[in-house]
Short mmCIF file of C-alpha atoms in Angstrom, two decimals:
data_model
loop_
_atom_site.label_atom_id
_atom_site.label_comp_id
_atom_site.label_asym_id
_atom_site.label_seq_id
_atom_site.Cartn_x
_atom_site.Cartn_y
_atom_site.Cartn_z
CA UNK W 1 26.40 124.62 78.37
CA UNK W 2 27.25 125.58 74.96
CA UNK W 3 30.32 126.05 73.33
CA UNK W 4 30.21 129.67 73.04
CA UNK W 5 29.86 130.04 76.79
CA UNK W 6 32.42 132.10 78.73
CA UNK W 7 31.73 131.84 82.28
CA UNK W 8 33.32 128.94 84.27
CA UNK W 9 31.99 125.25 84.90
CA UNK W 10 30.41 124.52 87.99
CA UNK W 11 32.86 122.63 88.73
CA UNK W 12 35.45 125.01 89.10
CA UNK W 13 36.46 126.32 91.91
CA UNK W 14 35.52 130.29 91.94
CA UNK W 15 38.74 132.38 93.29
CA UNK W 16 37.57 135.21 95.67
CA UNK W 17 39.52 137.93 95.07
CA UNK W 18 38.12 140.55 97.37
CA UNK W 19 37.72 137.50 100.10
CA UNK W 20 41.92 137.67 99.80
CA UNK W 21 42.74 140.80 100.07
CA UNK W 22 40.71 141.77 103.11
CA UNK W 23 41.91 138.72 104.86
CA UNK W 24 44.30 140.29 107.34
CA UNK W 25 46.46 137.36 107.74
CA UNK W 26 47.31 137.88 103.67
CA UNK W 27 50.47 139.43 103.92
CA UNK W 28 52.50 138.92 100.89
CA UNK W 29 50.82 138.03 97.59
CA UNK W 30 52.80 137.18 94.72
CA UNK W 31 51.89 137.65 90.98
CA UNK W 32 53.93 135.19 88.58
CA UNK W 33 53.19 134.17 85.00
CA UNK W 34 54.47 133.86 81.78
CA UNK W 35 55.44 137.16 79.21
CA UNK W 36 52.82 139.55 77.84
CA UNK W 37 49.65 138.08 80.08
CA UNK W 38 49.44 141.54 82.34
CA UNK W 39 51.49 140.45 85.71
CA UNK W 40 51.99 144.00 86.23
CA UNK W 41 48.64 145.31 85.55
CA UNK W 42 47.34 142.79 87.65
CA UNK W 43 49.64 143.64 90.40
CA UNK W 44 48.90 147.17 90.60
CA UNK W 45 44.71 146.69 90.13
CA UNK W 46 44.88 144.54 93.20
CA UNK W 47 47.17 147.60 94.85
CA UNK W 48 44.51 149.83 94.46
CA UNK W 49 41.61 148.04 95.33
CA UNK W 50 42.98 146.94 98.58
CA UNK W 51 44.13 150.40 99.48
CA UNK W 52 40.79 152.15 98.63
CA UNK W 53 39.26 148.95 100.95
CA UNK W 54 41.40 150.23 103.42
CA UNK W 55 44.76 148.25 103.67
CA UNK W 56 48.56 149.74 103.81
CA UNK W 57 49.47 148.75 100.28
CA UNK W 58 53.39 148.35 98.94
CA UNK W 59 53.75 147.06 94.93
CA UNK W 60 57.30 146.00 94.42
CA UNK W 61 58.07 144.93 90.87
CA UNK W 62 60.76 143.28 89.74
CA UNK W 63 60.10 144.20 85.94
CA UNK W 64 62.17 146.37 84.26
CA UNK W 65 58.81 148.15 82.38
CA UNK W 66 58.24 151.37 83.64
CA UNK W 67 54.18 150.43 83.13
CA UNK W 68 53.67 150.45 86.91
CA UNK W 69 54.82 153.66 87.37
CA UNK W 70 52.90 155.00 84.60
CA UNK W 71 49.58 153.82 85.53
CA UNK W 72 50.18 155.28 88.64
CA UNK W 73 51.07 158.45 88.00
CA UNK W 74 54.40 158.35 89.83
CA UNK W 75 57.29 159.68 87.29
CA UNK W 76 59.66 156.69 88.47
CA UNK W 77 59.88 154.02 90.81
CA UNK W 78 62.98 153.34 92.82
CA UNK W 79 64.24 151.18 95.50
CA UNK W 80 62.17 153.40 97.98
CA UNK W 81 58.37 152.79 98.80
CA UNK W 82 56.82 155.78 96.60
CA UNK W 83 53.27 157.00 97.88
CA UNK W 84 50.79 156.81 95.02
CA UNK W 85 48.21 160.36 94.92
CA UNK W 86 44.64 160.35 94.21
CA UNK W 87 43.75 156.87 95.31
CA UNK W 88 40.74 157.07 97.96
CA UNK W 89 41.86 156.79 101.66
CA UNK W 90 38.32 156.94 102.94
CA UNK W 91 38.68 153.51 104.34
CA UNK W 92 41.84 154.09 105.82
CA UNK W 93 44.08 152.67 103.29
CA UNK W 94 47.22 153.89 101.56
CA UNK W 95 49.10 152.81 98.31
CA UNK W 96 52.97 152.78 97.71
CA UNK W 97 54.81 151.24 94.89
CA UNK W 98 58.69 150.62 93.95
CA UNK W 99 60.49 149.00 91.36
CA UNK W 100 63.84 146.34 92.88
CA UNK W 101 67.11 148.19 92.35
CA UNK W 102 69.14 145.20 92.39
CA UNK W 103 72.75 147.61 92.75
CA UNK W 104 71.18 149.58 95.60
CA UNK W 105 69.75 147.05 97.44
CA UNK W 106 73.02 144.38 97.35
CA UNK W 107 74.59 147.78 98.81
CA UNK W 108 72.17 148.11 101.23
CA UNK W 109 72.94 144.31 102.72
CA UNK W 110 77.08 145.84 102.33
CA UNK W 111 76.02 148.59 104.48
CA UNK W 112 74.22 146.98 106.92
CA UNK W 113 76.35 144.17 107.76
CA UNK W 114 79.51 145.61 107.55
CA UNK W 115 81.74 148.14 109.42
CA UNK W 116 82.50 151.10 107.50
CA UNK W 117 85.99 150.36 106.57
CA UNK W 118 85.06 146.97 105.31
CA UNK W 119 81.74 148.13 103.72
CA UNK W 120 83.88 150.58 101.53
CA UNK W 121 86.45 148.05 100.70
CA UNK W 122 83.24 145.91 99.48
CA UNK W 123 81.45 148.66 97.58
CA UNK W 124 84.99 150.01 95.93
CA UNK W 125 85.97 146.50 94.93
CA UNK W 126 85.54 146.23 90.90
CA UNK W 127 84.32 142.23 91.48
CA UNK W 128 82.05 143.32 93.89
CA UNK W 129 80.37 146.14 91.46
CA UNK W 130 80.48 143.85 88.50
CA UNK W 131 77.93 141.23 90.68
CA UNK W 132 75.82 143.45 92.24
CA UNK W 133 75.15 145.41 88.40
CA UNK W 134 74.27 141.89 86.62
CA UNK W 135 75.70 138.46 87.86
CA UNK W 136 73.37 135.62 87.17
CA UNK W 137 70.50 134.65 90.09
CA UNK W 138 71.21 138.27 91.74
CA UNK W 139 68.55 139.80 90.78
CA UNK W 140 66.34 136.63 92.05
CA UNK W 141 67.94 137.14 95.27
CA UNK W 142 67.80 140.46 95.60
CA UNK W 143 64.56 140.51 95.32
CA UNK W 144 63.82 137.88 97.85
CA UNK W 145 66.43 140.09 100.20
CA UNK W 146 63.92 143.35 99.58
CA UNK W 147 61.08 141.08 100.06
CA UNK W 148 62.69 140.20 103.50
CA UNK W 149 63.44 143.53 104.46
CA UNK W 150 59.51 145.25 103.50
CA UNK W 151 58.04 142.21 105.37
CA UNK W 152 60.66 142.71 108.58
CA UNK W 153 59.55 146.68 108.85
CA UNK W 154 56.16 145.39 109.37
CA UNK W 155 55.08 148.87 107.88
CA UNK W 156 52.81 147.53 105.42
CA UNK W 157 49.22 145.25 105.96
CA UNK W 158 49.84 143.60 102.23
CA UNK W 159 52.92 143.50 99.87
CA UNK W 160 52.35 142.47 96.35
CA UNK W 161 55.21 141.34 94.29
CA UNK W 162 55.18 141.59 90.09
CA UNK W 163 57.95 138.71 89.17
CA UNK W 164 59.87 139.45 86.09
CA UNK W 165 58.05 137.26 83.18
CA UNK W 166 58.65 133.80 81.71
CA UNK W 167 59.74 130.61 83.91
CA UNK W 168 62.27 133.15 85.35
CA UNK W 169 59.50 134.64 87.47
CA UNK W 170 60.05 131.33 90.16
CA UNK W 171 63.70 131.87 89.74
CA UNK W 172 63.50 133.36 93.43
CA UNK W 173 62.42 130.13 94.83
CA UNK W 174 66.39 128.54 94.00
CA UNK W 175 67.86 131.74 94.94
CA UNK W 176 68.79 130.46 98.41
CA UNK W 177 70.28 126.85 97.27
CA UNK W 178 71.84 128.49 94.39
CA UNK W 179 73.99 131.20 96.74
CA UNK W 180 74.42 128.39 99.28
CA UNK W 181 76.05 126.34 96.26
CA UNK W 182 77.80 129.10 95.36
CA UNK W 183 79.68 130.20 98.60
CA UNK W 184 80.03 126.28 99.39
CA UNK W 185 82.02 125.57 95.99
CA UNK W 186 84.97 124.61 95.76
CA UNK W 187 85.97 127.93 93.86
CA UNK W 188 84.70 130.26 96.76
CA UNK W 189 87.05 128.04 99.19
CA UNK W 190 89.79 127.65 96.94
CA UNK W 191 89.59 131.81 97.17
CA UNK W 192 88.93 132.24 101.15
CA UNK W 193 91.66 129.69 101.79
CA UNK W 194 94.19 132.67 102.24
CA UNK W 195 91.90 134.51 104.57
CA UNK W 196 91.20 131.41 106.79
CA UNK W 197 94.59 131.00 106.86
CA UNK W 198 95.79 134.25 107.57
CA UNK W 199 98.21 136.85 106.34
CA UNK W 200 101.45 135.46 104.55
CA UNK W 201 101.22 132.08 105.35
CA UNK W 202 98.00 131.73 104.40
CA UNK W 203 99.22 133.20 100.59
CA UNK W 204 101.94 130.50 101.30
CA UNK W 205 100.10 127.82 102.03
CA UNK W 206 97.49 129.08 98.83
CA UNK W 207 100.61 129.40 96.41
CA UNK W 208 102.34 125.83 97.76
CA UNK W 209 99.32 124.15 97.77
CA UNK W 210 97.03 125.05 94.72
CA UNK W 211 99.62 126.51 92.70
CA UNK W 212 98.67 124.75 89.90
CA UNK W 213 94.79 125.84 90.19
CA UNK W 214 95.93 129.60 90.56
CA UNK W 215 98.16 129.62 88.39
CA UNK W 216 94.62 128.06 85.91
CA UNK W 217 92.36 130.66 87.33
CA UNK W 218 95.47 133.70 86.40
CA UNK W 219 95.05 132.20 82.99
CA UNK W 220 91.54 132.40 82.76
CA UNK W 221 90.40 135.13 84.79
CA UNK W 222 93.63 137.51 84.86
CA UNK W 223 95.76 138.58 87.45
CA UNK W 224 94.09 141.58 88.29
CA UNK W 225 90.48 139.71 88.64
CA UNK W 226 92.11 136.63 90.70
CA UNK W 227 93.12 139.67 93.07
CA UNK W 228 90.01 141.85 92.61
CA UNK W 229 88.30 138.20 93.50
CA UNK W 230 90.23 136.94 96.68
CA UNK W 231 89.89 140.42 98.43
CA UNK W 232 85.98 140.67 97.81
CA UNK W 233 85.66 137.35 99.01
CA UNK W 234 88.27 137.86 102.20
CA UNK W 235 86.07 141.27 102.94
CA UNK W 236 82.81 139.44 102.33
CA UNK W 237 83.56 136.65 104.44
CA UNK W 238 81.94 137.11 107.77
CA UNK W 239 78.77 138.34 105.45
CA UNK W 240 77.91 134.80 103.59
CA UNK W 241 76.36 132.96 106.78
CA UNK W 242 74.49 135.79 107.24
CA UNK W 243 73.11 135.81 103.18
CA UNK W 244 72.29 131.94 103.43
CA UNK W 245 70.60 133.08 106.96
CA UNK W 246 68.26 135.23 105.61
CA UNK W 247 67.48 133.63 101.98
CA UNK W 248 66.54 130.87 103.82
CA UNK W 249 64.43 132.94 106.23
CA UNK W 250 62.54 134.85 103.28
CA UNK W 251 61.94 130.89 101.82
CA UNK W 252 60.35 129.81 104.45
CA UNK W 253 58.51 133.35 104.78
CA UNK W 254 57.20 132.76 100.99
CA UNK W 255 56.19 128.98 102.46
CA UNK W 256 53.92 130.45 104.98
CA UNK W 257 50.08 130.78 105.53
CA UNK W 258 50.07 134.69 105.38
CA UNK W 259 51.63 134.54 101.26
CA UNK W 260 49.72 134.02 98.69
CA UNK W 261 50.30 133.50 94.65
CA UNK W 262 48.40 134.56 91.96
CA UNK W 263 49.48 132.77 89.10
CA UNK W 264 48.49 135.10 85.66
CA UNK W 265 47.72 133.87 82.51
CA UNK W 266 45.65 134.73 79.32
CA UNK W 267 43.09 132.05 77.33
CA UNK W 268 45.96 130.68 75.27
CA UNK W 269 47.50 127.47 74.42
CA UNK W 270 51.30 128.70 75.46
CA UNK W 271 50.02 131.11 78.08
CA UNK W 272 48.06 128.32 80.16
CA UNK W 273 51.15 125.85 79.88
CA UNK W 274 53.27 127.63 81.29
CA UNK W 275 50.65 128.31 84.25
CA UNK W 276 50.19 124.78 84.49
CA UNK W 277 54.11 124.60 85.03
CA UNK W 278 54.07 127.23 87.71
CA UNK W 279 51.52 125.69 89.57
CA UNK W 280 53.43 122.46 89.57
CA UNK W 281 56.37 123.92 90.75
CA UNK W 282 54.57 125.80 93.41
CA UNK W 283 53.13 122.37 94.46
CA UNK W 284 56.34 120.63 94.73
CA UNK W 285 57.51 123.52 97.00
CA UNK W 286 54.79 123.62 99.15
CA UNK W 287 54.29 127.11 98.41
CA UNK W 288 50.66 128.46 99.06
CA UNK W 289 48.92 129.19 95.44
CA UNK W 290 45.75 130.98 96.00
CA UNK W 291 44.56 130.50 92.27
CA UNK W 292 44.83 131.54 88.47
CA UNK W 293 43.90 135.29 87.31
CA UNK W 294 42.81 134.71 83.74
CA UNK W 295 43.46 137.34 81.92
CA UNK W 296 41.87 139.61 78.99
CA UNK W 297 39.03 137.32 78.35
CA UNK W 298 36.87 138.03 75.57
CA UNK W 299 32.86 138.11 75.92
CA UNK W 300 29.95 139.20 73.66
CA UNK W 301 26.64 140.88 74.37
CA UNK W 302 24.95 138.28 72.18
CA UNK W 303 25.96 135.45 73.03
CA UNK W 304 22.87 133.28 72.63
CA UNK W 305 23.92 134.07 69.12
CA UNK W 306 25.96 131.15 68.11
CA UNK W 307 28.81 130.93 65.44
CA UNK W 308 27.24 128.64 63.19
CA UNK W 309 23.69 130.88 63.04
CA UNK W 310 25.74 134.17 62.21
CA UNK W 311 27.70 132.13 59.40
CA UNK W 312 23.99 131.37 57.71
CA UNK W 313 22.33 134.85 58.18
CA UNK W 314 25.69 136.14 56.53
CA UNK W 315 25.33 133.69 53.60
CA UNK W 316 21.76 134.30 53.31
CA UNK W 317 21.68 137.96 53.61
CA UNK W 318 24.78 137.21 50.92
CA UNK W 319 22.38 135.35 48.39
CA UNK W 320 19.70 137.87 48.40
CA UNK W 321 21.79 140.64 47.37
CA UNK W 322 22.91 138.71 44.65
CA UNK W 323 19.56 137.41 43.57
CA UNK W 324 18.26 141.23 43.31
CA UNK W 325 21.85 142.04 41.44
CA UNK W 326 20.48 139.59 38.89
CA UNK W 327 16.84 140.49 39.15
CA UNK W 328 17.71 144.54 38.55
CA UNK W 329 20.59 143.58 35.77
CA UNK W 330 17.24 141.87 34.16
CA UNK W 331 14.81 144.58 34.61
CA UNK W 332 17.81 147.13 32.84
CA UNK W 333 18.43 144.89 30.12
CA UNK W 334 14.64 144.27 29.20
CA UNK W 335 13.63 148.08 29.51
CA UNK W 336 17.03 148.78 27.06
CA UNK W 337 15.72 146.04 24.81
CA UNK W 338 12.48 147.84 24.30
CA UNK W 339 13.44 150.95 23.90
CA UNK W 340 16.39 150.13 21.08
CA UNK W 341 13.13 148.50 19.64
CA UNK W 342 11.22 151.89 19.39
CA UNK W 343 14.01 153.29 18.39
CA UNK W 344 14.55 151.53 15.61
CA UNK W 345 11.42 151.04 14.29
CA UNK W 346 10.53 155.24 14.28
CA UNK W 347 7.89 154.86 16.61
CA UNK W 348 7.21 158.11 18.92
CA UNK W 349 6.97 157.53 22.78
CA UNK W 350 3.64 157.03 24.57
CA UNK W 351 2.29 160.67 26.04
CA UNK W 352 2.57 161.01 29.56
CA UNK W 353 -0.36 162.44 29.99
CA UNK W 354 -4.34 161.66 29.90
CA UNK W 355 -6.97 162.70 27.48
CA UNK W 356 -7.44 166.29 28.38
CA UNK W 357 -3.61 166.48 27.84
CA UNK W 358 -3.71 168.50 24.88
CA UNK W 359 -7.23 170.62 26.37
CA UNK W 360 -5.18 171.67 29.50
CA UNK W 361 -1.74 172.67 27.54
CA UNK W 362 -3.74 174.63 25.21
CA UNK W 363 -6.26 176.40 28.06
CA UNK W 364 -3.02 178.43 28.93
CA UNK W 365 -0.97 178.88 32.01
CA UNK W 366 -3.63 177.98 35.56
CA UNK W 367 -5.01 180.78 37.68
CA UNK W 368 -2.32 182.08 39.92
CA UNK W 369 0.94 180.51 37.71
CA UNK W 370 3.40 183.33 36.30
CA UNK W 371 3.78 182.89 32.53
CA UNK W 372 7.42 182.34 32.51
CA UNK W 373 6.89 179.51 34.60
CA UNK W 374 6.26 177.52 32.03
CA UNK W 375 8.29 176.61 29.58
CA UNK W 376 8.29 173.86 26.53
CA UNK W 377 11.53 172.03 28.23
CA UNK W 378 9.75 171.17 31.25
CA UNK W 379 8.41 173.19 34.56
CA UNK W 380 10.61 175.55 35.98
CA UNK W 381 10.06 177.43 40.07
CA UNK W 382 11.27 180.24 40.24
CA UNK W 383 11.51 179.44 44.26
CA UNK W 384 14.16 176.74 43.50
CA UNK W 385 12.52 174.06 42.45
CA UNK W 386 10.03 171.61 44.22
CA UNK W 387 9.85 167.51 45.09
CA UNK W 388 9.87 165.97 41.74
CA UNK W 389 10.51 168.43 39.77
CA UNK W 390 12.87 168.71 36.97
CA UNK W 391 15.03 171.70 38.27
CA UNK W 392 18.33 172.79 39.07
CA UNK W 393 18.54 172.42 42.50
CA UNK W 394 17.09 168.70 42.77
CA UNK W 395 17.20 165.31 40.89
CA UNK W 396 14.64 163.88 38.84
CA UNK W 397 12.94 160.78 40.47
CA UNK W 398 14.61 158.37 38.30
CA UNK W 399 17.89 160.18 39.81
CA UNK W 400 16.73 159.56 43.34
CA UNK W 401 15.87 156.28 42.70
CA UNK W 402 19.00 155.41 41.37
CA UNK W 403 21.03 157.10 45.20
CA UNK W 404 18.74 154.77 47.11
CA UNK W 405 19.48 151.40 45.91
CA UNK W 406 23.36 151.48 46.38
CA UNK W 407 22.44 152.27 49.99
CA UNK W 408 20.21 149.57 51.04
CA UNK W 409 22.74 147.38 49.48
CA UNK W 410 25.21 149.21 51.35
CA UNK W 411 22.98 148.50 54.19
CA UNK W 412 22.93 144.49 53.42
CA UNK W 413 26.54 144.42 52.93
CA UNK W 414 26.89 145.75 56.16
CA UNK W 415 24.77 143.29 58.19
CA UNK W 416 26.33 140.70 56.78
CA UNK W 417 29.92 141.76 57.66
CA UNK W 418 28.99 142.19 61.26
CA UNK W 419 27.71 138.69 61.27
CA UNK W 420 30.71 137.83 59.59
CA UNK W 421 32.76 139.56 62.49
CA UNK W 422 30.13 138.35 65.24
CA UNK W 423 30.69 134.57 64.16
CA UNK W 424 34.45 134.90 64.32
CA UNK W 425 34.53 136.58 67.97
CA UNK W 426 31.62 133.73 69.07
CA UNK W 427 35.22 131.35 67.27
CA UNK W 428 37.94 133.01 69.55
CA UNK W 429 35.35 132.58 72.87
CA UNK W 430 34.89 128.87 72.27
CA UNK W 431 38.54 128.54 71.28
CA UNK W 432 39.40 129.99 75.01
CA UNK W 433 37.13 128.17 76.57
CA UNK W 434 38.25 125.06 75.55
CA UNK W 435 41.92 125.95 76.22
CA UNK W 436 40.73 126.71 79.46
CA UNK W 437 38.63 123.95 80.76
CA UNK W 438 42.04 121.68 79.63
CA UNK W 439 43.62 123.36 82.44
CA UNK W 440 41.41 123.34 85.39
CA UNK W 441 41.00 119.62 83.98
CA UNK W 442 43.76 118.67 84.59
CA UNK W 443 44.09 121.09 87.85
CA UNK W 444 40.48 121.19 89.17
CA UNK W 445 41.64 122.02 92.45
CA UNK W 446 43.00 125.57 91.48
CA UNK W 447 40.58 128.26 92.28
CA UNK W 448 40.22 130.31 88.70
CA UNK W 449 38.92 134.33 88.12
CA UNK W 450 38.31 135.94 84.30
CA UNK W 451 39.15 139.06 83.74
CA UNK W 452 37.18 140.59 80.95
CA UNK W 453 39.11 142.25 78.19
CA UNK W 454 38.90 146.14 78.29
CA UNK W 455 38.70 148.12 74.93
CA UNK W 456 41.67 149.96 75.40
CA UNK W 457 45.21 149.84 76.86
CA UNK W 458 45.23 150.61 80.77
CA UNK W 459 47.42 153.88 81.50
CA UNK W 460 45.92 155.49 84.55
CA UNK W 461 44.02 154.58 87.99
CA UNK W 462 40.56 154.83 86.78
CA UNK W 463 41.96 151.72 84.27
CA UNK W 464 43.40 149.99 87.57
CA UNK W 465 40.22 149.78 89.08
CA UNK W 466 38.04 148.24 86.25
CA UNK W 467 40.48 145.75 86.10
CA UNK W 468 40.06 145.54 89.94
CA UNK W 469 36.21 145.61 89.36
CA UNK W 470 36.92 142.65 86.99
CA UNK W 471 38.86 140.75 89.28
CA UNK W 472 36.72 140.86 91.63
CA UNK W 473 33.33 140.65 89.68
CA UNK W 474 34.36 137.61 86.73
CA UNK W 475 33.27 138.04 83.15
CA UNK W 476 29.78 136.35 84.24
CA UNK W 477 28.87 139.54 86.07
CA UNK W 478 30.13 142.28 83.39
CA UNK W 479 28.68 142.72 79.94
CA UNK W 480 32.36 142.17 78.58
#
């Protein structure tokens, strides 16, 4: 195998894309990856193709790009499951996407766990609305929470999450042990300490007791937040065992044989370590990684031409074009050589013609030939001139010739830039290749698919399936 080969060893394990999402025991599948590799695009490519092969399809992202929604011709995504037109439903399948409102859905949990007096006392609290818009690790929870609740409808055969980029993306996984920290510090008791209590004495007990840490926390936080804080957490109360109760459910759901991750990442040195970090981390948390999508993976048509062999037609193609430079720069100097020499020395140029010249001027015009169509400057048609002639409308030979060399060295030029550009692209493909085979070296037991690079940007569904095409397929049975 040579080094400007794309496809993948032997020895790596081939990911079956199609084989995945037909299985119906796949039930979640999760795409995760680093910035910029095409999480989302992958995401919604695998939501069409497993609609159109006739599965009940739901895409939640968790990206704030509105790319999903775009490609799909949907105006916006929301918290609510939006049907996607114009995919085909001739198997029986349907496509729906949404995009995590992290606000909406923490109100949701309000809603649903609390009476209505105590729901509104949540929702109207100014703590509460300043964690649900942005406090750190909600919106990793919130999207295991929406996870939880698509999965518990058991409305949909397959849900396919797009994690927000960077290491961030397996922020979800800690959401659970971070909240259960959370509610179980010391802060979060030092606040419910009145409501365990109970009315006045437990303020008593709060302001005998920990007067000293209150009186810290009025310092730092302010009066009005200290208060804003103890009544969230009073009203939230009887809500926290039921958030650790069903983080940890949606854990162990994500730890289960029916999820599956896709981990994405494109033939690049930064790109491929952070995959190889994901699928460590999925590893140590026994989560169920199906394989690596590598993404935009460039190919050639001539392949079996390598790098080095493009480099030397260029430089030869390169040489001859000088070496006929030099041989016409000759030829021009020698022919103005001689005829400075004639010049000079008075002598009159050879005649063009043959021995009857001088018989056949003075015989007169030929049969047929109007008298004024010859002249002592040269022949002139009157019909506008002929090949070769010296007339108006054309150029003299010498003229001609002169138009046609510039463009077979245009031509040369040419050739050799493309072999130029040729031996660079045959660079880049042995360049990701070797990037790649480091990683399924040193994790031969992940199952890997290419994704061959399209031309253009991908902005609509007839995009979303060649990438699905591609997915499925590999770059060793495309002409990317």
């Amino acid at each position: 195998m040579t080094s400007d080969t794309t496809t993948l060893d032997a020895s790596a394990p081939r990911l079956e894309v199609d084989a995945l999402i037909d299985d119906p025991h796949t039930r979640i599948v999760v795409c995760c990856g680093s910035g910029g590799v095409g999480k989302t695009t992958t995401a919604a490519a695998l939501g069409v193709r497993a609609a159109e092969r006739g599965r009940r399809v739901v895409v939640l992202t968790i990206d704030p790009a509105r790319r999903l929604a775009q490609s799909m011709g949907i105006s916006e995504l929301d918290n609510v499951p939006r049907q996607v037109k114009d995919v085909d439903e001739s198997a029986g399948g349907e496509l729906h996407a949404m995009m995590l409102d992290m606000k909406r859905t923490f109100d949701e949990i309000v809603e649903g766990h609390a009476d209505a007096d105590r729901a509104r006392a949540i929702l109207e609290n100014p703590f509460y609305q300043s964690l649900s818009a942005g406090f750190a690790g909600t919106q990793e929870y919130m999207a295991m929470e929406k996870l939880g609740q698509l999965r518990a409808n058991d409305e949909w055969d397959l849900i396919i999450v797009d994690t927000p980029p960077s290491r961030s993306a397996l922020d979800f996984l800690d959401a659970p042990k971070r909240l259960g920290s959370f509610l179980d510090g010391k802060f979060i008791r030092v606040l419910m300490a009145p409501a365990k209590v109970g009315g006045r004495a437990g303020m008593k007990f709060l302001n005998v007791g920990m007067s000293m840490m209150t009186g810290t926390l009025s310092k730092l936080m302010g009066g009005q937040l200290l208060r804003d804080v103890q009544t969230f957490v009073a009203a939230m109360d009887t809500m926290f065992g039921g958030f650790r109760t069903r983080a940890d459910a949606t854990y162990r759901l994500l730890q289960a044989p029916g999820t599956a991750f896709l981990v994405v990442a494109a033939p690049e040195r930064d790109a491929l370590r952070e995959a190889a970090y994901f699928v460590e981390r999925l590893a140590a948390e026994q989560m169920p990684l199906a394989g690596l999508v590598l993404n935009r993976v460039h190919g050639s048509g001539a392949a079996q031409l390598s790098a080095e062999r493009a480099l030397a037609a260029a430089e030869t193609l390169t040489d001859r074009m000088a070496e006929d430079t030099h041989a016409d720069t000759a030829s021009e100097t020698t022919s103005d050589t001689a005829a400075e020499t004639a010049t000079d020395t008075g002598a009159a140029p050879a005649p063009a013609a043959g021995p009857d010249h001088d018989s056949a001027m003075d015989a007169g015009p030929a049969p047929g030939r109007a008298e004024n169509n010859l002249e002592t400057t040269g022949i002139v048609d009157l019909d506008g001139g002929k090949a070769g002639s010296r007339t108006a409308g054309s150029l003299s030979p010498a003229a001609a010739a002169d138009q046609v060399a510039p463009t077979s060295v245009s031509a040369a030029q040419l050739a050799a830039g493309l072999l130029r550009l040729h031996a660079e692209r045959m660079q880049v493909l042995a360049r990701e290749r070797r990037t790649r085979d480091r990683f399924t070296a040193l994790h031969p037991e992940v199952p890997v698919t290419e994704v061959a690079a399209l031309p253009g940007d991908v902005h609509d569904l007839a995009g979303l399936r060649a990438i699905g095409d591609r997915l499925a397929l590999g770059p060793a049975d495309t002409d990317g």
